[in-house]
Short mmCIF file of C-alpha atoms and ligand atoms in Angstrom, two decimals:
data_model
loop_
_atom_site.label_atom_id
_atom_site.label_comp_id
_atom_site.label_asym_id
_atom_site.label_seq_id
_atom_site.Cartn_x
_atom_site.Cartn_y
_atom_site.Cartn_z
CA VAL O 1 143.78 62.44 63.88
CA ILE O 2 141.13 61.77 66.59
CA ARG O 3 142.22 61.45 70.28
CA CYS O 4 140.10 59.48 72.44
CA ARG O 5 139.68 56.69 75.05
CA ALA O 6 140.80 53.19 74.77
CA ALA O 7 141.62 50.23 76.98
CA VAL O 8 145.17 48.92 76.14
CA ALA O 9 146.66 45.70 76.88
CA TRP O 10 150.41 46.66 77.08
CA ALA O 11 151.52 43.19 77.90
CA VAL O 12 150.46 39.61 78.86
CA GLY O 13 149.30 39.17 82.50
CA LYS O 14 148.65 42.94 83.05
CA PRO O 15 145.28 44.45 83.46
CA LEU O 16 144.03 46.71 80.85
CA SER O 17 145.09 50.44 81.16
CA ALA O 18 142.86 53.27 80.34
CA GLU O 19 144.61 55.46 78.05
CA GLU O 20 144.25 58.37 75.60
CA VAL O 21 145.17 57.07 72.10
CA GLU O 22 145.49 58.74 68.82
CA VAL O 23 143.34 57.11 66.05
CA ALA O 24 144.50 58.05 62.48
CA PRO O 25 142.11 58.64 59.96
CA PRO O 26 140.79 55.95 57.40
CA LYS O 27 142.95 55.06 54.51
CA ALA O 28 141.46 53.87 51.15
CA GLY O 29 138.97 51.11 51.58
CA GLU O 30 138.80 51.62 55.37
CA VAL O 31 135.87 52.99 57.98
CA ARG O 32 136.49 54.99 61.06
CA ILE O 33 133.90 54.11 63.55
CA LYS O 34 132.79 55.55 66.83
CA ILE O 35 132.12 52.75 69.18
CA VAL O 36 129.09 53.10 71.41
CA ALA O 37 128.98 49.86 73.07
CA THR O 38 131.11 46.66 73.41
CA GLY O 39 130.64 43.28 75.15
CA ILE O 40 133.15 41.49 77.00
CA CYS O 41 133.87 37.95 75.58
CA ARG O 42 136.06 35.31 77.07
CA THR O 43 138.26 35.76 74.04
CA ASP O 44 139.31 39.15 75.06
CA ASP O 45 140.41 37.63 78.33
CA HIS O 46 142.54 34.91 76.36
CA ILE O 47 144.42 38.04 75.08
CA LEU O 48 145.18 39.22 78.54
CA GLU O 49 146.27 35.95 79.59
CA GLY O 50 148.51 35.45 76.59
CA SER O 51 146.55 32.35 75.41
CA PHE O 52 145.25 33.70 72.16
CA PRO O 53 147.62 32.73 69.04
CA ASN O 54 149.58 35.42 67.26
CA VAL O 55 149.07 38.46 69.31
CA ASP O 56 151.35 41.26 69.39
CA TYR O 57 151.42 43.55 72.35
CA PRO O 58 150.67 46.30 73.16
CA VAL O 59 147.02 45.86 71.49
CA ILE O 60 143.76 47.16 71.81
CA PRO O 61 141.35 44.18 72.45
CA GLY O 62 137.48 44.00 71.98
CA HIS O 63 135.48 42.37 69.14
CA GLU O 64 131.98 42.55 70.20
CA GLY O 65 131.03 46.11 69.44
CA ALA O 66 128.59 48.44 67.84
CA GLY O 67 128.85 52.11 66.57
CA ILE O 68 128.28 54.67 64.33
CA VAL O 69 130.29 55.49 61.09
CA GLU O 70 132.61 58.68 61.75
CA SER O 71 134.36 58.89 58.45
CA VAL O 72 135.26 56.82 55.37
CA GLY O 73 138.43 56.30 53.34
CA GLU O 74 138.59 56.79 49.63
CA GLY O 75 136.45 54.36 47.48
CA VAL O 76 134.17 53.42 50.42
CA THR O 77 130.65 53.01 49.15
CA SER O 78 128.65 50.66 51.38
CA VAL O 79 128.59 52.79 54.42
CA LYS O 80 128.56 56.78 55.06
CA PRO O 81 128.96 58.83 58.24
CA GLY O 82 126.12 58.43 60.48
CA ASP O 83 125.30 54.81 59.78
CA LYS O 84 124.84 52.46 62.56
CA VAL O 85 127.31 49.45 62.09
CA ILE O 86 128.58 46.48 63.67
CA PRO O 87 132.47 45.71 63.22
CA LEU O 88 132.91 42.26 61.97
CA CYS O 89 135.73 40.00 63.60
CA LEU O 90 135.39 37.82 60.59
CA PRO O 91 135.00 39.61 57.45
CA GLN O 92 133.51 38.86 54.26
CA CYS O 93 135.07 40.44 50.89
CA GLY O 94 132.66 38.85 48.64
CA GLU O 95 135.24 38.08 46.14
CA CYS O 96 137.51 35.24 47.43
CA SER O 97 136.90 31.70 46.69
CA PHE O 98 135.52 30.92 50.21
CA CYS O 99 133.14 33.95 49.91
CA LEU O 100 131.90 32.76 46.55
CA ASN O 101 131.24 29.39 47.92
CA PRO O 102 127.65 29.43 49.52
CA GLU O 103 128.89 26.79 52.14
CA SER O 104 131.66 28.72 53.52
CA ASN O 105 131.96 31.66 55.83
CA HIS O 106 135.69 31.83 56.29
CA CYS O 107 136.92 34.89 54.08
CA LEU O 108 140.33 34.25 52.76
CA LYS O 109 141.14 38.07 53.27
CA SER O 110 140.74 37.84 56.78
CA HIS O 111 143.25 38.19 59.53
CA VAL O 112 143.18 34.54 60.17
CA SER O 113 145.37 34.14 57.15
CA GLU O 114 147.36 37.38 57.86
CA PRO O 115 147.74 36.94 61.77
CA GLN O 116 149.96 40.05 62.36
CA ASN O 117 147.48 42.32 64.28
CA LEU O 118 148.03 45.27 61.88
CA LEU O 119 145.43 46.36 59.20
CA PRO O 120 145.61 44.70 55.82
CA ASP O 121 148.13 47.14 54.63
CA LYS O 122 150.55 45.96 57.53
CA THR O 123 150.25 49.44 59.47
CA SER O 124 148.37 50.35 62.44
CA ARG O 125 145.95 53.33 62.86
CA PHE O 126 146.56 53.55 66.73
CA THR O 127 149.34 55.18 68.78
CA CYS O 128 149.70 55.91 72.28
CA LYS O 129 152.65 57.65 74.16
CA GLY O 130 154.49 57.50 70.98
CA LYS O 131 154.19 53.76 70.47
CA GLN O 132 152.34 52.03 67.77
CA ILE O 133 149.57 49.88 69.20
CA HIS O 134 148.15 46.69 67.70
CA HIS O 135 144.83 45.99 66.34
CA PHE O 136 142.91 42.83 67.30
CA LEU O 137 141.11 41.03 64.60
CA TRP O 138 141.15 44.22 62.61
CA VAL O 139 138.21 45.59 64.94
CA SER O 140 139.55 46.68 68.52
CA THR O 141 136.28 47.73 69.87
CA PHE O 142 137.75 48.66 73.22
CA ALA O 143 138.63 51.80 71.45
CA GLU O 144 136.23 54.87 71.26
CA TYR O 145 137.22 55.12 67.72
CA THR O 146 138.72 52.38 65.66
CA VAL O 147 139.44 52.06 61.90
CA ILE O 148 138.30 48.93 59.99
CA PRO O 149 138.30 47.49 56.58
CA GLU O 150 135.12 48.15 54.53
CA TYR O 151 134.68 44.44 54.19
CA ALA O 152 134.66 43.99 57.89
CA VAL O 153 131.87 46.30 58.65
CA ALA O 154 127.98 45.52 58.44
CA LYS O 155 125.61 48.25 58.16
CA ILE O 156 122.67 47.50 60.55
CA ASP O 157 119.04 48.97 60.80
CA ALA O 158 119.06 52.61 62.23
CA ALA O 159 116.57 51.58 64.93
CA ALA O 160 118.87 49.08 66.59
CA PRO O 161 119.69 49.83 70.10
CA LEU O 162 123.57 49.71 70.09
CA ASP O 163 124.04 48.91 73.68
CA LYS O 164 122.10 45.45 73.06
CA VAL O 165 122.99 44.36 69.49
CA CYS O 166 126.75 44.67 70.06
CA LEU O 167 126.40 41.13 71.25
CA LEU O 168 125.75 40.32 67.67
CA GLY O 169 129.35 41.18 66.79
CA CYS O 170 130.42 37.74 68.42
CA GLY O 171 128.94 35.89 71.13
CA PHE O 172 125.19 35.47 70.28
CA PRO O 173 125.89 34.61 66.60
CA THR O 174 128.80 32.26 67.25
CA GLY O 175 126.65 30.05 69.65
CA TYR O 176 123.14 30.27 67.92
CA GLY O 177 124.86 29.64 64.44
CA ALA O 178 126.90 26.69 65.75
CA ALA O 179 123.41 24.93 66.56
CA ILE O 180 121.68 26.18 63.40
CA ASN O 181 124.14 26.43 60.79
CA THR O 182 126.96 24.25 61.77
CA ALA O 183 125.37 21.22 63.51
CA LYS O 184 122.09 21.89 61.64
CA VAL O 185 119.95 20.52 64.78
CA LYS O 186 116.77 18.92 63.63
CA PRO O 187 113.42 19.08 65.44
CA GLY O 188 112.92 16.50 68.18
CA SER O 189 116.79 15.95 68.69
CA THR O 190 118.87 15.80 71.76
CA CYS O 191 121.52 18.18 72.24
CA ALA O 192 124.39 18.64 74.98
CA VAL O 193 126.10 21.94 75.61
CA PHE O 194 129.40 21.96 77.39
CA GLY O 195 129.88 25.32 79.17
CA VAL O 196 127.10 27.69 79.40
CA GLY O 197 128.94 31.16 79.26
CA GLY O 198 127.53 33.74 76.99
CA VAL O 199 128.27 31.57 73.88
CA GLY O 200 127.04 28.35 75.34
CA LEU O 201 123.64 29.97 76.39
CA SER O 202 123.44 31.26 72.79
CA VAL O 203 123.93 27.65 71.60
CA ILE O 204 121.20 26.63 73.90
CA MET O 205 118.79 29.24 72.41
CA GLY O 206 119.81 27.95 68.89
CA CYS O 207 119.12 24.49 69.68
CA LYS O 208 115.66 25.53 71.01
CA ALA O 209 114.83 27.58 68.19
CA ALA O 210 115.76 24.58 65.91
CA GLY O 211 113.23 22.48 67.84
CA ALA O 212 115.50 20.22 69.79
CA SER O 213 113.49 18.19 72.45
CA ARG O 214 115.99 17.71 74.99
CA ILE O 215 118.91 20.20 75.75
CA ILE O 216 121.35 19.09 78.49
CA ALA O 217 123.63 21.87 80.03
CA ILE O 218 126.99 20.77 81.39
CA ASP O 219 128.87 23.35 83.57
CA ILE O 220 131.15 23.18 86.59
CA ASN O 221 129.49 26.43 87.84
CA LYS O 222 125.92 25.53 88.97
CA ASP O 223 125.10 29.32 89.24
CA LYS O 224 124.82 29.14 85.41
CA PHE O 225 121.89 26.64 85.40
CA ALA O 226 119.15 29.14 86.17
CA LYS O 227 119.86 31.13 83.17
CA ALA O 228 120.36 27.97 81.15
CA LYS O 229 117.02 26.62 81.95
CA GLU O 230 115.32 29.92 81.42
CA LEU O 231 116.84 29.84 77.91
CA GLY O 232 115.76 26.31 77.04
CA ALA O 233 118.04 23.68 78.86
CA THR O 234 115.77 20.67 79.85
CA ASP O 235 118.55 19.26 82.19
CA CYS O 236 121.55 20.69 83.76
CA VAL O 237 124.48 18.49 85.16
CA SER O 238 127.87 19.29 86.79
CA PRO O 239 130.69 16.90 85.96
CA ARG O 240 131.82 17.41 89.54
CA ASP O 241 128.66 15.51 91.12
CA PHE O 242 129.87 12.18 89.27
CA LYS O 243 132.71 9.89 89.93
CA LYS O 244 132.55 8.56 86.37
CA PRO O 245 133.41 10.66 83.15
CA ILE O 246 130.85 12.94 82.09
CA GLN O 247 130.41 11.22 78.80
CA GLU O 248 129.36 8.19 80.45
CA VAL O 249 126.67 9.89 82.36
CA LEU O 250 125.29 11.53 79.15
CA THR O 251 125.28 8.18 77.55
CA GLU O 252 123.23 6.73 80.40
CA MET O 253 120.95 9.63 80.29
CA THR O 254 120.09 9.37 76.72
CA GLY O 255 120.56 5.69 75.82
CA HIS O 256 122.98 5.90 73.12
CA GLY O 257 124.51 9.43 73.34
CA VAL O 258 123.04 12.84 72.25
CA ASP O 259 122.53 13.68 68.51
CA TYR O 260 124.62 16.95 68.85
CA SER O 261 127.08 18.02 71.29
CA PHE O 262 128.90 21.37 71.49
CA GLU O 263 132.10 22.24 73.27
CA VAL O 264 131.84 25.90 74.38
CA VAL O 265 134.46 25.70 77.07
CA GLY O 266 137.76 26.00 75.02
CA HIS O 267 139.71 22.88 76.73
CA ALA O 268 140.94 19.97 74.78
CA ASP O 269 139.68 17.59 77.43
CA THR O 270 135.97 18.83 77.04
CA VAL O 271 136.31 18.45 73.49
CA THR O 272 137.22 14.79 73.92
CA ALA O 273 134.41 14.41 76.36
CA ALA O 274 131.98 16.25 74.08
CA LEU O 275 132.83 13.86 71.23
CA ALA O 276 132.39 10.85 73.17
CA SER O 277 128.85 12.07 74.32
CA CYS O 278 127.20 11.93 70.99
CA ASN O 279 125.95 8.81 69.45
CA MET O 280 128.46 6.66 67.91
CA ASN O 281 127.02 6.68 64.34
CA THR O 282 125.09 9.97 63.48
CA GLY O 283 126.37 12.05 66.29
CA ILE O 284 127.85 15.39 65.44
CA CYS O 285 130.21 17.31 67.81
CA VAL O 286 130.84 20.84 67.21
CA MET O 287 133.90 22.43 68.70
CA VAL O 288 133.08 26.23 69.32
CA GLY O 289 135.73 27.12 71.89
CA VAL O 290 139.36 27.49 71.01
CA PRO O 291 141.84 25.50 73.32
CA ALA O 292 144.92 27.37 74.30
CA SER O 293 147.47 27.58 71.34
CA GLY O 294 149.85 24.60 71.02
CA SER O 295 147.34 22.18 72.76
CA VAL O 296 146.19 18.87 71.00
CA ILE O 297 143.09 17.01 71.23
CA PRO O 298 143.56 13.20 72.23
CA VAL O 299 141.01 11.22 70.11
CA ASP O 300 140.72 7.46 70.24
CA PRO O 301 140.12 6.65 66.47
CA MET O 302 137.52 4.14 67.51
CA LEU O 303 135.28 7.26 68.59
CA LEU O 304 135.35 8.19 64.81
CA LEU O 305 135.34 5.13 62.95
CA PRO O 306 131.54 4.16 63.64
CA GLY O 307 130.64 7.43 62.01
CA ARG O 308 130.73 10.17 64.59
CA THR O 309 131.59 13.76 63.12
CA LEU O 310 133.87 16.09 64.81
CA LYS O 311 133.77 19.76 63.28
CA GLY O 312 134.63 23.32 64.30
CA THR O 313 132.64 26.54 63.56
CA LEU O 314 133.86 30.01 63.29
CA LEU O 315 131.44 32.69 64.14
CA GLY O 316 128.66 30.11 63.87
CA GLY O 317 129.20 29.60 60.12
CA TRP O 318 127.31 32.92 59.23
CA LYS O 319 128.58 34.76 56.36
CA MET O 320 128.90 37.85 58.57
CA ARG O 321 128.26 40.90 56.05
CA ASP O 322 125.10 39.16 54.89
CA SER O 323 123.94 37.58 58.04
CA ILE O 324 124.57 40.12 60.88
CA PRO O 325 122.15 42.79 59.37
CA LYS O 326 119.53 40.21 59.08
CA LEU O 327 120.14 38.95 62.56
CA VAL O 328 119.69 42.57 63.91
CA SER O 329 116.30 42.62 62.13
CA SER O 330 115.17 39.41 63.70
CA TYR O 331 116.34 40.78 66.86
CA LEU O 332 114.10 43.90 66.32
CA GLU O 333 111.31 41.50 65.32
CA LYS O 334 111.82 39.81 68.64
CA LYS O 335 112.57 36.48 67.08
CA PHE O 336 115.10 35.88 69.79
CA ASN O 337 115.97 37.70 73.10
CA SER O 338 119.85 38.15 73.22
CA ASP O 339 119.27 40.96 76.02
CA LEU O 340 118.77 37.82 78.53
CA LEU O 341 122.57 37.31 78.09
CA ILE O 342 123.47 41.07 79.32
CA THR O 343 124.01 40.82 83.07
CA HIS O 344 126.09 43.94 83.48
CA THR O 345 126.25 47.26 81.91
CA LEU O 346 129.53 49.26 82.97
CA PRO O 347 131.28 52.39 81.78
CA ILE O 348 134.56 51.71 79.88
CA ALA O 349 136.53 53.06 82.80
CA ARG O 350 135.52 49.96 84.66
CA VAL O 351 136.60 47.40 81.99
CA ASN O 352 138.90 45.67 84.60
CA GLU O 353 135.84 45.21 86.87
CA GLY O 354 133.87 43.54 84.00
CA PHE O 355 136.99 40.92 83.41
CA GLU O 356 136.95 40.34 87.14
CA LEU O 357 133.08 39.49 86.89
CA LEU O 358 133.78 37.21 84.00
CA ARG O 359 136.66 35.30 85.74
CA ALA O 360 134.52 35.03 89.02
CA GLY O 361 131.61 33.42 87.05
CA LYS O 362 129.55 36.07 88.10
CA SER O 363 128.53 37.56 84.76
CA ILE O 364 127.43 36.47 81.36
CA ARG O 365 128.03 39.28 79.31
CA SER O 366 129.08 42.81 80.53
CA VAL O 367 128.50 45.61 78.10
CA LEU O 368 130.79 48.46 78.38
CA LEU O 369 129.55 52.08 77.27
CA PHE O 370 131.85 54.92 75.96
N1 COD H 401 133.32 21.49 82.02
C1 COD H 401 132.19 22.22 81.90
N2 COD H 401 131.97 23.56 81.95
C2 COD H 401 133.09 24.32 82.01
C3 COD H 401 134.53 23.68 82.27
C4 COD H 401 134.38 22.08 82.24
N3 COD H 401 135.61 21.46 82.64
N4 COD H 401 135.42 24.51 82.54
C5 COD H 401 134.75 25.78 82.51
N5 COD H 401 133.48 25.58 82.28
C6 COD H 401 132.41 26.54 82.14
C7 COD H 401 132.44 27.88 82.92
O1 COD H 401 132.09 27.73 84.29
C8 COD H 401 131.69 28.85 82.09
O2 COD H 401 130.32 28.95 82.59
C9 COD H 401 131.85 28.29 80.67
O3 COD H 401 132.45 27.11 80.71
C10 COD H 401 132.49 29.25 79.74
O4 COD H 401 131.90 30.56 79.66
P1 COD H 401 132.63 31.90 79.50
O5 COD H 401 131.54 32.83 79.92
O6 COD H 401 133.88 31.83 80.35
O7 COD H 401 133.04 32.23 77.96
P2 COD H 401 132.22 32.58 76.78
O8 COD H 401 130.91 31.90 76.69
O9 COD H 401 132.23 33.97 76.70
O10 COD H 401 133.24 32.00 75.59
C11 COD H 401 133.46 30.61 75.59
C12 COD H 401 134.29 30.24 74.33
C13 COD H 401 134.72 28.83 74.40
C14 COD H 401 133.60 30.61 72.88
C15 COD H 401 135.68 31.14 74.28
O11 COD H 401 136.42 30.77 75.41
C16 COD H 401 136.64 30.69 73.11
O12 COD H 401 137.37 29.83 73.20
N6 COD H 401 136.60 31.58 72.16
C17 COD H 401 137.31 31.34 70.85
C18 COD H 401 136.40 30.64 69.98
C19 COD H 401 135.56 31.42 69.03
O13 COD H 401 135.26 31.00 67.91
N7 COD H 401 135.10 32.54 69.54
C20 COD H 401 134.44 33.36 68.58
C21 COD H 401 135.18 34.71 68.56
S1 COD H 401 135.31 35.06 70.26
ZN1 ZN H 402 133.97 36.54 71.10
ZN1 ZN H 403 136.26 36.88 51.06
#
């Protein structure tokens, strides 16, 4: 058992609490990882607010981390102590029907099918003050040491800077893949990205890499526009500057609506607006954000009838164990610069300050260091 630092969410609505936790050794098929760096994603804030579905408290959040293997359980062969790794919040078992389908990235052996915030054997490796602490998405990267199933761990290049490639655990691949894999943006096309936080900016980078000729960034916080332009947005608009609905503004700007729209806010009403912003016949709207649990998206059937497509994406459609090591290699080859998303680097003890920056709209990505 290792005693180490972790940021624990004891209950909804409470700030994270810096604690010393006990981390049990990995069981068969599991890997214990020393987390070196972890980004703060809005989804972690959804846990603190209580809007993420099926979370049991107390829980250790965090799902955008990078670290080094400390020890492995019986039967683990794909990684060994000392390897640099990225924990995967969407696993890839390699055996289920979805893993065997080249079109799918939604492994059936994931916590999405078993949403109980415990490891696959339905127990926890974390305790604190005598209480069992829940895992989050099987990764819990706000703990200095965490235990993860082998099939949710990707071994990466030993040269990778962990304080930078941690973003490849969630935000960057989610947005970049939404454009490249899910929408399959074509060269010369027009795109609209609703919400340009860390994930929306990554969508912009993906649209640009795919050769889009016009990329419209939509956000209610105009402070986000400078970075959006730097990363490839050709136009930036705030819905608050117009009396009419933003979908009408976008339709006028583009003639018949954009070819691809992306919802990266996580609200039901912006999903509806994004859908109505893409052209009626071949337009594709990709929902990246997850609206609060229990919400419904009101859709006028006449929006879909002429041919528009509304689809979702999980982690940008990547088969994570295959793709994340390749994305790390592409990062090292400077094929994209996800470092531009990092606005703050803080010690783990200042985790709540990182969340304050996010809520105030002052940060894109804060990276926490252990
Ligand atoms: N119209 C336009 N922009 C808006 C609006 C609005 N009505 N409301 C808020 N925004 C802007 C904010 O100003 C902000 O710039 C942006 O939307 C949101 O950005 P962040 O930085 O708060 O959040 P991200 O980029 O870290 O994450 C956004 C998600 C939508 C991805 C996240 O909230 C979410 O829903 N995550 C779960 C979905 C998922 O698949 N995640 C992958 C694993 S996390
Ligand atoms: Zn995330
Ligand atoms: Zn699988």
